[in-house]
Short mmCIF file of C-alpha atoms in Angstrom, two decimals:
data_model
loop_
_atom_site.label_atom_id
_atom_site.label_comp_id
_atom_site.label_asym_id
_atom_site.label_seq_id
_atom_site.Cartn_x
_atom_site.Cartn_y
_atom_site.Cartn_z
CA MET A 270 49.92 -76.70 -13.09
CA SER A 271 50.26 -73.66 -10.24
CA THR A 272 53.60 -73.42 -11.67
CA ALA A 273 53.01 -73.63 -14.91
CA LEU A 274 50.50 -71.06 -14.62
CA ALA A 275 52.74 -68.82 -12.64
CA LYS A 276 55.32 -69.09 -15.36
CA LEU A 277 52.74 -67.14 -17.61
CA THR A 278 53.52 -63.73 -15.61
CA THR A 279 57.20 -63.86 -16.43
CA ILE A 280 56.05 -63.73 -20.34
CA ASP A 281 58.02 -61.80 -22.62
CA ARG A 282 56.10 -58.57 -23.32
CA ARG A 283 56.59 -59.00 -26.87
CA TRP A 284 54.67 -62.04 -27.79
CA ILE A 285 51.47 -59.81 -26.78
CA PHE A 286 52.92 -56.93 -29.14
CA LEU A 287 52.89 -59.41 -31.67
CA LEU A 288 49.31 -61.17 -30.94
CA ILE A 289 48.09 -57.49 -31.01
CA GLY A 290 49.65 -56.72 -34.10
CA LEU A 291 48.61 -59.66 -35.54
CA GLY A 292 45.22 -59.19 -34.36
CA THR A 293 44.85 -55.27 -36.22
CA LEU A 294 46.50 -56.49 -39.34
CA ILE A 295 44.47 -59.51 -39.63
CA PRO A 296 40.67 -57.79 -39.95
CA ILE A 297 42.23 -55.10 -41.56
CA LEU A 298 43.10 -57.45 -44.73
CA ILE A 299 40.25 -59.85 -44.23
CA PRO A 300 37.67 -57.47 -43.03
CA ILE A 301 34.68 -59.66 -40.35
CA GLY A 302 31.64 -57.15 -40.87
CA PHE A 303 30.66 -56.81 -36.68
CA PRO A 304 27.65 -54.32 -36.61
CA VAL A 305 27.03 -51.19 -35.10
CA THR A 306 24.59 -50.01 -33.01
CA ILE A 307 23.92 -46.76 -32.65
CA THR A 308 23.87 -44.38 -28.71
CA PRO A 309 22.00 -41.87 -28.37
CA PRO A 310 25.02 -38.92 -27.55
CA VAL A 311 26.04 -39.86 -31.24
CA GLN A 312 21.96 -40.08 -32.49
CA SER A 313 21.38 -35.77 -31.17
CA ILE A 314 23.97 -34.79 -32.95
CA TYR A 315 22.78 -36.29 -36.25
CA ASP A 316 19.20 -35.35 -34.91
CA LYS A 317 20.30 -31.91 -34.75
CA ILE A 318 21.97 -31.23 -37.86
CA GLU A 319 19.13 -33.42 -39.32
CA THR A 320 17.03 -30.22 -38.36
CA LEU A 321 19.40 -27.73 -39.95
CA GLY A 322 18.76 -26.57 -43.91
CA GLU A 323 20.74 -24.29 -46.49
CA ASN A 324 20.03 -21.32 -44.71
CA ASP A 325 21.53 -22.31 -41.54
CA VAL A 326 25.03 -22.17 -40.37
CA VAL A 327 27.16 -24.78 -38.35
CA VAL A 328 30.80 -23.73 -37.24
CA LEU A 329 33.49 -26.66 -37.32
CA SER A 330 36.17 -26.48 -35.18
CA TYR A 331 39.11 -28.69 -36.28
CA ASP A 332 40.77 -29.24 -32.75
CA TYR A 333 43.10 -32.01 -33.16
CA GLY A 334 46.45 -33.07 -34.88
CA PRO A 335 47.96 -35.81 -36.73
CA THR A 336 48.19 -37.74 -32.84
CA THR A 337 44.51 -38.04 -32.31
CA ALA A 338 43.68 -38.03 -36.34
CA ALA A 339 43.06 -41.89 -36.37
CA GLU A 340 40.36 -41.09 -33.96
CA ASN A 341 39.05 -37.41 -34.89
CA GLU A 342 39.84 -37.58 -38.31
CA PRO A 343 36.51 -39.74 -39.40
CA MET A 344 33.99 -37.84 -37.21
CA ALA A 345 35.03 -34.51 -39.15
CA ASP A 346 34.84 -35.69 -42.28
CA ALA A 347 31.36 -37.69 -41.27
CA ILE A 348 30.40 -34.29 -39.76
CA ILE A 349 31.47 -31.86 -42.55
CA ARG A 350 29.88 -34.39 -45.05
CA HIS A 351 26.87 -33.98 -43.52
CA CYS A 352 26.78 -30.86 -43.42
CA PHE A 353 27.32 -30.87 -47.20
CA LEU A 354 24.46 -33.62 -47.92
CA ARG A 355 22.24 -31.57 -46.02
CA LYS A 356 23.36 -28.22 -47.86
CA VAL A 357 23.92 -26.56 -44.70
CA LYS A 358 26.65 -23.97 -44.48
CA VAL A 359 29.80 -24.66 -43.03
CA VAL A 360 32.51 -22.18 -41.17
CA ALA A 361 35.64 -24.66 -40.55
CA LEU A 362 38.63 -23.22 -38.93
CA ALA A 363 41.08 -24.33 -36.57
CA LEU A 364 42.42 -24.07 -32.54
CA TYR A 365 44.65 -26.80 -32.29
CA PRO A 366 48.15 -25.59 -32.87
CA LEU A 367 50.27 -28.40 -33.36
CA GLY A 368 48.45 -29.57 -36.85
CA GLY A 369 44.90 -28.14 -36.89
CA LEU A 370 45.52 -26.21 -39.80
CA THR A 371 46.42 -29.33 -41.73
CA ALA A 372 43.36 -31.23 -40.51
CA VAL A 373 41.32 -28.47 -41.13
CA ASN A 374 42.60 -28.25 -44.98
CA GLY A 375 42.84 -31.90 -45.25
CA SER A 376 38.76 -32.22 -44.74
CA VAL A 377 37.51 -29.57 -45.82
CA THR A 378 39.46 -30.51 -49.47
CA ARG A 379 38.95 -34.34 -49.69
CA VAL A 380 34.62 -34.18 -48.40
CA SER A 381 34.02 -30.43 -50.53
CA ALA A 382 35.50 -32.71 -53.99
CA GLU A 383 32.50 -35.19 -53.25
CA PHE A 384 30.22 -32.19 -53.63
CA PRO A 385 31.41 -30.15 -57.05
CA GLY A 386 27.75 -28.56 -56.76
CA LEU A 387 29.08 -26.70 -53.58
CA GLN A 388 30.58 -23.01 -53.81
CA TYR A 389 33.66 -22.10 -51.88
CA GLY A 390 32.46 -18.70 -49.89
CA VAL A 391 28.90 -19.36 -50.58
CA ASP A 392 28.45 -22.35 -49.12
CA TYR A 393 31.99 -23.20 -47.02
CA VAL A 394 34.62 -21.06 -45.37
CA ASN A 395 37.67 -22.59 -44.38
CA LEU A 396 39.28 -19.85 -42.17
CA GLY A 397 42.45 -21.84 -41.46
CA TYR A 398 44.15 -21.78 -38.02
CA LYS A 399 44.31 -18.81 -35.01
CA ASP A 400 46.88 -19.06 -32.32
CA GLY A 401 45.74 -17.72 -28.94
CA GLY A 402 43.58 -20.22 -26.99
CA GLN A 403 40.50 -19.05 -24.95
CA ALA A 404 41.34 -15.23 -26.39
CA SER A 405 40.45 -16.46 -30.46
CA MET A 406 37.72 -18.19 -29.05
CA LYS A 407 35.91 -15.53 -27.36
CA LEU A 408 36.74 -13.00 -30.39
CA LEU A 409 35.52 -15.07 -32.89
CA ALA A 410 32.31 -16.21 -31.23
CA GLU A 411 31.61 -11.92 -31.24
CA ASP A 412 33.00 -11.11 -34.86
CA PHE A 413 34.83 -13.50 -37.09
CA SER A 414 36.52 -11.22 -38.69
CA LYS A 415 37.69 -9.64 -35.39
CA ALA A 416 39.51 -13.17 -34.96
CA PHE A 417 40.28 -14.22 -38.89
CA PRO A 418 40.89 -10.87 -40.95
CA GLY A 419 40.69 -13.12 -44.03
CA ASP A 420 40.14 -16.83 -44.57
CA THR A 421 43.60 -19.76 -44.39
CA ASN A 422 44.45 -18.33 -48.29
CA GLY A 423 44.45 -14.59 -46.82
CA THR A 424 40.93 -13.73 -48.80
CA PRO A 425 39.37 -10.89 -46.72
CA LEU A 426 35.97 -12.57 -44.90
CA SER A 427 33.88 -8.92 -46.70
CA THR A 428 34.42 -10.46 -50.22
CA LEU A 429 32.98 -13.68 -48.99
CA PRO A 430 29.37 -14.03 -49.08
CA LEU A 431 29.10 -16.55 -46.22
CA MET A 432 30.43 -14.59 -44.17
CA GLN A 433 27.77 -11.55 -44.31
CA LYS A 434 25.28 -13.62 -43.49
CA VAL A 435 27.02 -14.74 -40.34
CA THR A 436 28.50 -12.05 -38.12
CA GLY A 437 30.15 -14.48 -35.79
CA ALA A 438 29.83 -17.93 -34.25
CA ARG A 439 27.27 -17.06 -31.64
CA ASN A 440 24.80 -16.62 -34.78
CA ALA A 441 25.55 -20.04 -36.07
CA GLN A 442 22.91 -22.62 -35.06
CA LEU A 443 25.69 -25.28 -33.86
CA ALA A 444 29.30 -25.51 -33.36
CA VAL A 445 30.49 -28.89 -33.26
CA SER A 446 34.40 -28.98 -32.21
CA ILE A 447 36.50 -32.36 -32.88
CA ALA A 448 39.23 -32.42 -30.52
CA THR A 449 41.77 -33.70 -28.70
CA GLY A 450 42.47 -32.37 -25.14
CA VAL A 451 40.62 -29.41 -23.64
CA ILE A 452 39.49 -27.17 -26.25
CA GLY A 453 36.50 -29.30 -27.12
CA GLU A 454 35.96 -28.20 -23.21
CA TRP A 455 36.46 -24.66 -23.69
CA TRP A 456 33.70 -24.60 -26.80
CA ALA A 457 31.08 -26.42 -23.64
CA ASN A 458 32.01 -23.95 -20.88
CA LEU A 459 33.19 -21.03 -22.92
CA ILE A 460 30.93 -20.38 -25.96
CA ASN A 461 27.93 -22.65 -24.78
CA ALA A 462 28.03 -20.87 -21.20
CA GLN A 463 28.14 -17.31 -22.26
CA TYR A 464 26.21 -17.52 -25.73
CA GLY A 465 24.22 -20.41 -25.29
CA LEU A 466 24.87 -21.51 -28.76
CA PRO A 467 24.40 -25.54 -29.17
CA VAL A 468 27.46 -26.93 -28.94
CA ALA A 469 28.45 -30.65 -29.87
CA VAL A 470 31.62 -32.71 -29.41
CA GLY A 471 33.91 -35.32 -31.02
CA CYS A 472 36.52 -36.47 -28.77
CA THR A 473 39.42 -38.76 -28.28
CA ALA A 474 38.39 -42.06 -27.00
CA VAL A 475 40.81 -40.65 -23.94
CA SER A 476 38.81 -38.03 -23.31
CA ALA A 477 35.20 -39.42 -23.40
CA PRO A 478 34.70 -39.83 -19.63
CA LYS A 479 35.06 -36.16 -18.42
CA TYR A 480 32.93 -34.83 -21.34
CA TYR A 481 30.35 -36.88 -20.26
CA ALA A 482 30.20 -34.43 -17.70
CA TYR A 483 28.83 -31.84 -19.79
CA LEU A 484 26.84 -33.94 -21.73
CA GLU A 485 25.14 -34.79 -18.90
CA ALA A 486 25.19 -31.15 -17.50
CA GLY A 487 23.43 -30.10 -20.38
CA GLN A 488 26.43 -28.20 -21.50
CA MET A 489 26.74 -30.23 -24.71
CA LEU A 490 23.82 -31.65 -26.73
CA GLY A 491 25.92 -34.96 -27.90
CA LEU A 492 29.11 -36.56 -28.15
CA ILE A 493 31.22 -38.61 -30.38
CA GLY A 494 33.52 -40.51 -28.35
CA GLY A 495 36.05 -42.15 -30.00
CA LEU A 496 36.87 -44.14 -33.18
CA LYS A 497 33.48 -46.30 -32.16
CA GLY A 498 31.40 -42.99 -32.35
CA ALA A 499 32.87 -42.03 -35.29
CA SER A 500 31.64 -45.83 -36.77
CA GLU A 501 28.80 -44.82 -35.61
CA TYR A 502 28.85 -41.64 -36.90
CA GLU A 503 29.16 -43.28 -40.72
CA GLN A 504 26.16 -45.80 -39.96
CA LEU A 505 23.94 -43.08 -39.89
CA LEU A 506 24.89 -41.59 -42.71
CA LEU A 507 24.78 -45.01 -44.75
CA ASN A 508 21.08 -45.23 -42.82
CA GLY A 509 20.14 -41.92 -44.00
CA TYR A 510 21.94 -41.05 -47.50
CA PRO A 511 22.50 -44.23 -49.25
CA GLN A 512 24.80 -42.28 -51.59
CA THR A 513 27.27 -42.56 -48.95
CA LYS A 514 27.96 -45.85 -49.39
CA THR A 515 30.25 -45.48 -52.27
CA ILE A 516 32.42 -43.01 -50.32
CA TYR A 517 32.49 -45.26 -47.35
CA SER A 518 33.15 -48.58 -50.25
CA ASN A 519 36.29 -46.73 -51.05
CA PRO A 520 39.57 -49.19 -49.79
CA MET A 521 41.55 -46.69 -50.35
CA LEU A 522 39.80 -44.35 -48.06
CA GLN A 523 40.51 -44.73 -44.22
CA THR A 524 37.09 -44.79 -42.37
CA ALA A 525 36.38 -45.61 -38.67
CA SER A 526 33.53 -48.59 -39.58
CA LYS A 527 36.89 -50.42 -40.59
CA GLY A 528 38.40 -50.58 -37.80
CA MET A 529 35.49 -51.72 -35.27
CA ASP A 530 36.28 -54.70 -36.87
CA VAL A 531 39.77 -53.98 -35.20
CA GLN A 532 38.60 -53.13 -31.80
CA THR A 533 36.52 -56.12 -31.55
CA ILE A 534 39.25 -58.24 -32.38
CA ASP A 535 42.07 -56.47 -29.86
CA HIS A 536 39.62 -56.15 -27.24
CA LEU A 537 39.00 -59.48 -26.61
CA ILE A 538 42.81 -60.20 -27.21
CA ILE A 539 43.53 -57.82 -23.93
CA ILE A 540 40.40 -58.93 -21.83
CA GLY A 541 41.99 -62.61 -22.10
CA PHE A 542 45.28 -61.43 -21.66
CA ILE A 543 44.57 -59.37 -18.34
CA VAL A 544 42.21 -62.91 -17.12
CA LEU A 545 45.30 -65.28 -17.88
CA GLY A 546 47.17 -62.89 -16.24
CA ASN A 547 44.70 -62.67 -12.65
CA ILE A 548 44.69 -66.48 -13.00
CA ALA A 549 48.84 -66.64 -12.90
CA TYR A 550 49.13 -64.29 -10.16
CA PHE A 551 46.97 -66.15 -8.17
CA ALA A 552 48.36 -69.58 -9.08
CA GLY A 553 51.53 -68.05 -8.46
CA ARG A 554 50.73 -67.21 -4.65
CA ARG A 555 49.53 -70.19 -4.04
CA ALA A 556 52.63 -72.30 -5.61
CA LYS A 557 54.26 -69.84 -3.34
CA GLN A 558 52.13 -71.33 -0.29
CA ALA A 559 52.38 -74.45 -0.94
CA MET B 733 49.66 -40.62 -56.45
CA ALA B 734 51.55 -38.32 -57.80
CA GLY B 735 55.44 -38.45 -57.26
CA TYR B 736 55.74 -36.28 -54.37
CA GLU B 737 52.56 -38.04 -52.60
CA VAL B 738 54.36 -41.45 -53.14
CA PHE B 739 58.05 -40.06 -51.93
CA GLY B 740 55.81 -38.56 -48.80
CA THR B 741 53.88 -42.00 -48.14
CA TRP B 742 57.17 -43.62 -47.86
CA VAL B 743 59.18 -41.41 -45.50
CA ALA B 744 55.84 -40.87 -43.42
CA ALA B 745 55.76 -44.91 -43.61
CA LEU B 746 59.69 -45.65 -42.79
CA LEU B 747 59.55 -42.94 -39.89
CA THR B 748 56.61 -45.55 -38.60
CA LEU B 749 58.24 -48.59 -38.67
CA CYS B 750 61.07 -46.84 -37.11
CA LEU B 751 59.24 -45.62 -34.14
CA MET B 752 57.19 -48.78 -34.16
CA SER B 753 60.84 -50.80 -33.72
CA PHE B 754 60.77 -50.20 -30.20
CA LEU B 755 58.20 -52.41 -29.38
CA TYR B 756 60.83 -54.78 -29.85
CA LYS B 757 63.75 -53.01 -28.56
CA ASP B 758 64.87 -49.67 -28.30
CA ASN B 759 66.98 -48.26 -30.83
CA PRO B 760 68.96 -45.68 -33.40
CA PHE B 761 66.33 -45.56 -35.59
CA PHE B 762 63.27 -44.96 -32.50
CA ARG B 763 65.25 -42.18 -30.92
CA PHE B 764 66.16 -40.37 -34.75
CA ALA B 765 62.52 -40.86 -35.13
CA GLU B 766 61.34 -39.44 -32.28
CA ALA B 767 63.92 -36.61 -32.33
CA LEU B 768 62.54 -35.67 -35.66
CA PHE B 769 59.25 -35.34 -34.63
CA ALA B 770 59.82 -33.51 -31.42
CA GLY B 771 62.01 -30.74 -34.41
CA VAL B 772 59.52 -30.46 -36.50
CA SER B 773 56.51 -29.95 -34.26
CA LEU B 774 58.54 -26.77 -33.09
CA GLY B 775 58.99 -25.46 -36.53
CA TYR B 776 55.37 -26.43 -37.38
CA TYR B 777 54.11 -24.61 -34.58
CA ILE B 778 56.23 -21.33 -35.20
CA GLY B 779 55.92 -21.12 -38.81
CA ILE B 780 52.18 -21.40 -38.63
CA THR B 781 51.80 -19.39 -35.99
CA LEU B 782 53.59 -16.81 -37.95
CA ASP B 783 51.89 -16.88 -40.88
CA GLN B 784 48.09 -17.65 -39.73
CA THR B 785 48.16 -15.55 -36.48
CA LEU B 786 50.79 -12.84 -37.07
CA ARG B 787 51.18 -12.26 -40.61
CA PRO B 788 47.34 -11.13 -40.80
CA ASN B 789 46.62 -10.24 -36.84
CA LEU B 790 49.36 -8.22 -36.62
CA PHE B 791 52.22 -7.54 -39.68
CA ILE B 792 49.53 -6.86 -42.40
CA PRO B 793 47.10 -4.02 -40.32
CA LEU B 794 50.21 -2.71 -39.38
CA ALA B 795 52.25 -2.06 -42.65
CA GLU B 796 49.13 -0.89 -44.52
CA GLN B 797 47.54 1.34 -41.77
CA GLY B 798 50.61 2.23 -40.13
CA VAL B 799 51.24 4.29 -37.11
CA THR B 800 47.24 5.94 -36.41
CA GLY B 801 45.25 5.71 -33.23
CA ASP B 802 42.94 2.62 -34.53
CA THR B 803 46.78 0.90 -34.67
CA ALA B 804 47.52 1.52 -31.18
CA HIS B 805 46.27 -1.79 -29.37
CA LEU B 806 47.96 -3.52 -31.87
CA ARG B 807 51.30 -2.02 -31.40
CA PHE B 808 50.89 -2.15 -27.98
CA ALA B 809 50.63 -6.61 -28.13
CA GLY B 810 53.68 -6.29 -30.65
CA LEU B 811 55.50 -4.68 -27.90
CA VAL B 812 54.86 -6.73 -24.91
CA GLY B 813 54.87 -9.64 -27.18
CA LEU B 814 58.71 -8.92 -28.20
CA ASN B 815 59.16 -8.19 -24.17
CA LEU B 816 59.29 -11.22 -23.89
CA TYR B 817 62.54 -11.59 -25.85
CA THR B 818 64.31 -9.27 -23.26
CA ARG B 819 64.94 -12.44 -21.17
CA TYR B 820 67.90 -13.00 -22.98
CA ILE B 821 69.60 -9.71 -22.09
CA PRO B 822 71.24 -10.26 -18.85
CA LYS B 823 71.21 -6.86 -17.59
CA ILE B 824 67.21 -5.97 -18.48
CA ALA B 825 65.82 -9.39 -17.81
CA TRP B 826 63.77 -8.52 -14.87
CA PHE B 827 61.84 -6.61 -17.90
CA ALA B 828 60.13 -9.73 -19.07
CA ARG B 829 58.47 -10.36 -16.09
CA SER B 830 55.92 -7.18 -16.80
CA SER B 831 54.37 -9.00 -20.15
CA LEU B 832 54.45 -12.79 -18.03
CA ALA B 833 52.80 -11.05 -15.65
CA LEU B 834 50.06 -9.40 -18.44
CA TYR B 835 49.86 -12.90 -19.93
CA VAL B 836 49.52 -14.87 -16.99
CA GLY B 837 46.46 -11.80 -15.56
CA TYR B 838 44.47 -11.83 -18.89
CA TYR B 839 44.55 -15.63 -18.48
CA VAL B 840 43.47 -15.65 -15.38
CA GLY B 841 40.86 -13.24 -15.58
CA ILE B 842 39.17 -15.04 -18.53
CA ASN B 843 39.30 -18.56 -16.25
CA MET B 844 37.67 -17.25 -13.50
CA VAL B 845 34.56 -16.74 -15.23
CA GLN B 846 35.04 -19.97 -17.64
CA LYS B 847 35.44 -21.85 -15.04
CA LEU B 848 32.83 -20.62 -12.89
CA GLN B 849 30.30 -20.01 -15.33
CA GLY B 850 30.31 -22.58 -17.29
CA GLU B 851 32.08 -25.24 -15.10
CA VAL B 852 31.24 -25.22 -10.98
CA LEU B 853 27.78 -23.94 -11.52
CA PRO B 854 26.06 -25.54 -13.92
CA GLN B 855 28.14 -28.98 -12.81
CA ALA B 856 27.38 -28.56 -9.70
CA ALA B 857 23.50 -27.35 -10.69
CA ALA B 858 23.99 -30.50 -12.51
CA THR B 859 24.07 -33.13 -9.23
CA MET B 860 20.72 -31.49 -7.86
CA VAL B 861 18.71 -34.07 -9.37
CA ASP B 862 14.86 -35.07 -9.21
CA LEU B 863 14.79 -38.49 -6.75
CA SER B 864 11.60 -39.13 -7.70
CA GLY B 865 12.63 -39.38 -11.01
CA ASP B 866 9.00 -38.38 -12.82
CA GLY B 867 8.00 -41.37 -12.25
CA ASN B 868 10.47 -43.25 -14.24
CA VAL B 869 11.45 -45.90 -11.45
CA MET B 870 15.15 -46.63 -13.89
CA SER B 871 15.59 -42.32 -13.84
CA ALA B 872 15.18 -42.37 -10.28
CA PHE B 873 16.95 -45.18 -9.45
CA ASN B 874 19.93 -42.93 -12.25
CA SER B 875 19.49 -40.32 -9.78
CA PHE B 876 19.83 -41.96 -7.07
CA VAL B 877 22.63 -43.63 -7.50
CA MET B 878 24.08 -39.94 -8.53
CA LEU B 879 22.82 -38.93 -5.43
CA VAL B 880 25.25 -41.64 -3.34
CA GLY B 881 28.44 -41.06 -5.98
CA VAL B 882 28.56 -37.05 -5.41
CA ILE B 883 28.06 -37.62 -1.67
CA THR B 884 30.27 -40.62 -0.67
CA VAL B 885 33.63 -39.51 -3.38
CA LEU B 886 32.77 -35.78 -1.63
CA MET B 887 33.24 -37.15 1.94
CA TYR B 888 36.06 -39.04 0.60
CA PHE B 889 37.89 -35.70 -0.14
CA PHE B 890 36.82 -34.58 3.47
CA PHE B 891 40.56 -34.65 5.14
CA SER B 892 39.31 -32.45 7.67
CA VAL B 893 37.81 -35.36 9.78
CA GLU B 894 39.21 -38.56 10.04
CA HIS B 895 37.85 -41.56 8.29
CA LYS B 896 36.59 -44.22 10.62
CA GLY B 897 33.22 -45.08 11.72
CA GLY B 898 30.06 -44.27 9.34
CA PHE B 899 31.71 -41.50 7.79
CA GLY B 900 34.94 -43.91 6.89
CA LYS B 901 32.24 -46.25 5.32
CA ALA B 902 30.61 -43.76 3.20
CA SER B 903 33.73 -43.03 2.65
CA ARG B 904 34.65 -46.19 1.13
CA ILE B 905 31.97 -46.10 -1.00
CA GLY B 906 33.01 -42.78 -2.51
CA ILE B 907 36.37 -45.24 -3.53
CA TRP B 908 34.65 -47.53 -5.45
CA PHE B 909 32.79 -44.73 -7.37
CA LEU B 910 36.49 -43.69 -7.61
CA MET B 911 37.32 -47.05 -9.19
CA LEU B 912 34.21 -47.60 -11.47
CA GLY B 913 35.24 -43.90 -12.80
CA PHE B 914 39.08 -45.19 -13.20
CA GLY B 915 37.71 -48.46 -14.68
CA ALA B 916 35.91 -46.61 -17.61
CA ALA B 917 38.57 -44.04 -18.11
CA PHE B 918 41.31 -46.59 -18.18
CA GLY B 919 38.47 -48.84 -20.64
CA TYR B 920 37.92 -45.55 -23.16
CA THR B 921 42.14 -45.38 -22.78
CA VAL B 922 42.30 -49.15 -24.15
CA MET B 923 40.28 -48.04 -27.09
CA GLY B 924 42.08 -44.99 -27.71
CA ARG B 925 45.45 -46.47 -28.11
CA VAL B 926 44.00 -48.93 -30.14
CA SER B 927 42.70 -46.45 -32.49
CA LEU B 928 46.21 -45.28 -32.77
CA LEU B 929 47.35 -48.10 -33.65
CA ILE B 930 44.41 -48.91 -36.56
CA GLY B 931 45.35 -45.80 -38.07
CA ARG B 932 49.13 -46.35 -38.60
CA PHE B 933 48.32 -50.15 -39.89
CA ASN B 934 45.60 -48.48 -41.77
CA PHE B 935 48.36 -46.12 -43.28
CA ILE B 936 50.56 -49.09 -43.59
CA VAL B 937 48.48 -51.20 -45.52
CA ILE B 938 46.29 -48.73 -47.37
CA GLN B 939 48.05 -45.94 -48.12
CA TRP B 940 51.72 -47.06 -47.89
CA ILE B 941 51.40 -50.77 -49.73
CA GLY B 942 48.23 -50.32 -51.42
CA GLY B 943 49.29 -46.84 -53.13
CA THR B 944 52.53 -47.79 -53.85
CA LEU B 945 51.38 -50.84 -55.80
CA GLN B 946 48.71 -48.97 -57.82
CA SER B 947 50.74 -45.99 -58.69
CA LEU B 948 52.80 -48.52 -60.04
CA GLY B 949 49.79 -49.90 -62.20
CA PHE B 950 48.82 -52.98 -60.27
CA GLY B 951 45.64 -53.12 -58.46
CA GLY B 952 42.59 -50.24 -59.47
#
């Protein structure tokens, strides 16, 4: 028995890849619909946007690229959708070089198409991408037009009515950074620290543990951690705005909620292999001693 | 989907399959896709920096306003940037260092304030918690755990005293806190990687197969 178990340590890892592949594919084709529970860090971002109205401005920074779009895109779409549902004005921009521009253009175009009553330049603006990291961030906090002379199409900011209402990011009511890596931290330790602007971050799961330190210190008002956090936000929208059901039930739309069944199944497979691997290791050691 | 969208989706799907083929074993399709990604990323970065930053923030203002006092800062910044390329001329390559020095100096300055004001001080303040928990038992317990965790982890990283006796035992507790932290980080990492896999599978099933079938007139 011990020898048979010990053989598990030499199993070809491609069998594990195959099982994970099947554990991913089958729930996508046949959704199970595991329930999503809401956690306080996600709830607090939703609650903050619920307090905002049509005279308020949210700065939404797309600080991610295609390598993490699977996690970040659903949360970015959910946040801008929530703002549009509440008619909160949105200034969208991107500070991540490798794909931030594609992310902001894609999300703003995709979600604004759901709200034909909203007008570009009046209800929302897409400033596009700016290089320079913290230097650009500091400039746009003071005055958007210093960092972004025009929007993503080159239209001067002075001709956009929304940009007359808000000089810099510090005049907004909330900044949300949907981030991979370090840029979300800058919003907390530069913009929140120096201007006191409430900051919320939607980050990849890999980055979530370090962002909890900012959340615990009160430097961020909320945190959407990975695909799980994004699915929580989608659930909050579905609960609060039943009209979004038609959007989230679209089979052609990639949503975070659809991925949560896969997360559960894949995690069970991984936990199973960790337990089996440990049993096999100790069985092998016992066999050697015998 | 429009014709060009179908073509783009097929290219993306085939490149995804090329990259996933590495799971079976290393092969030329994987290497081709990897090299293509590296090249396209660099090209993309150069392209958007030119289009979204240099053109609106440097070229257009200089062209419109010309050589005036108002554009002096732009000309200075432009020259500092151009100066970086002198490294390709061996005789004056040393000159590029002055631009690098300026660049490093600026970011050291901005980072110093940012790290102290935005990270060190608020993070340190957040560890100075009320141990009474305002009468809430759970809150008091959490504060106590935070206090023990911070002190023992700091003791683990204090190397001027030999880790034995009472100090050694406390630093061992610090290791447990670190291990719990690493475990949480690893758990999140697994979730993150699975999410990326879900993203690719969703793309293949929904956009590639579903989209192609839809464009051929099958299904809604």
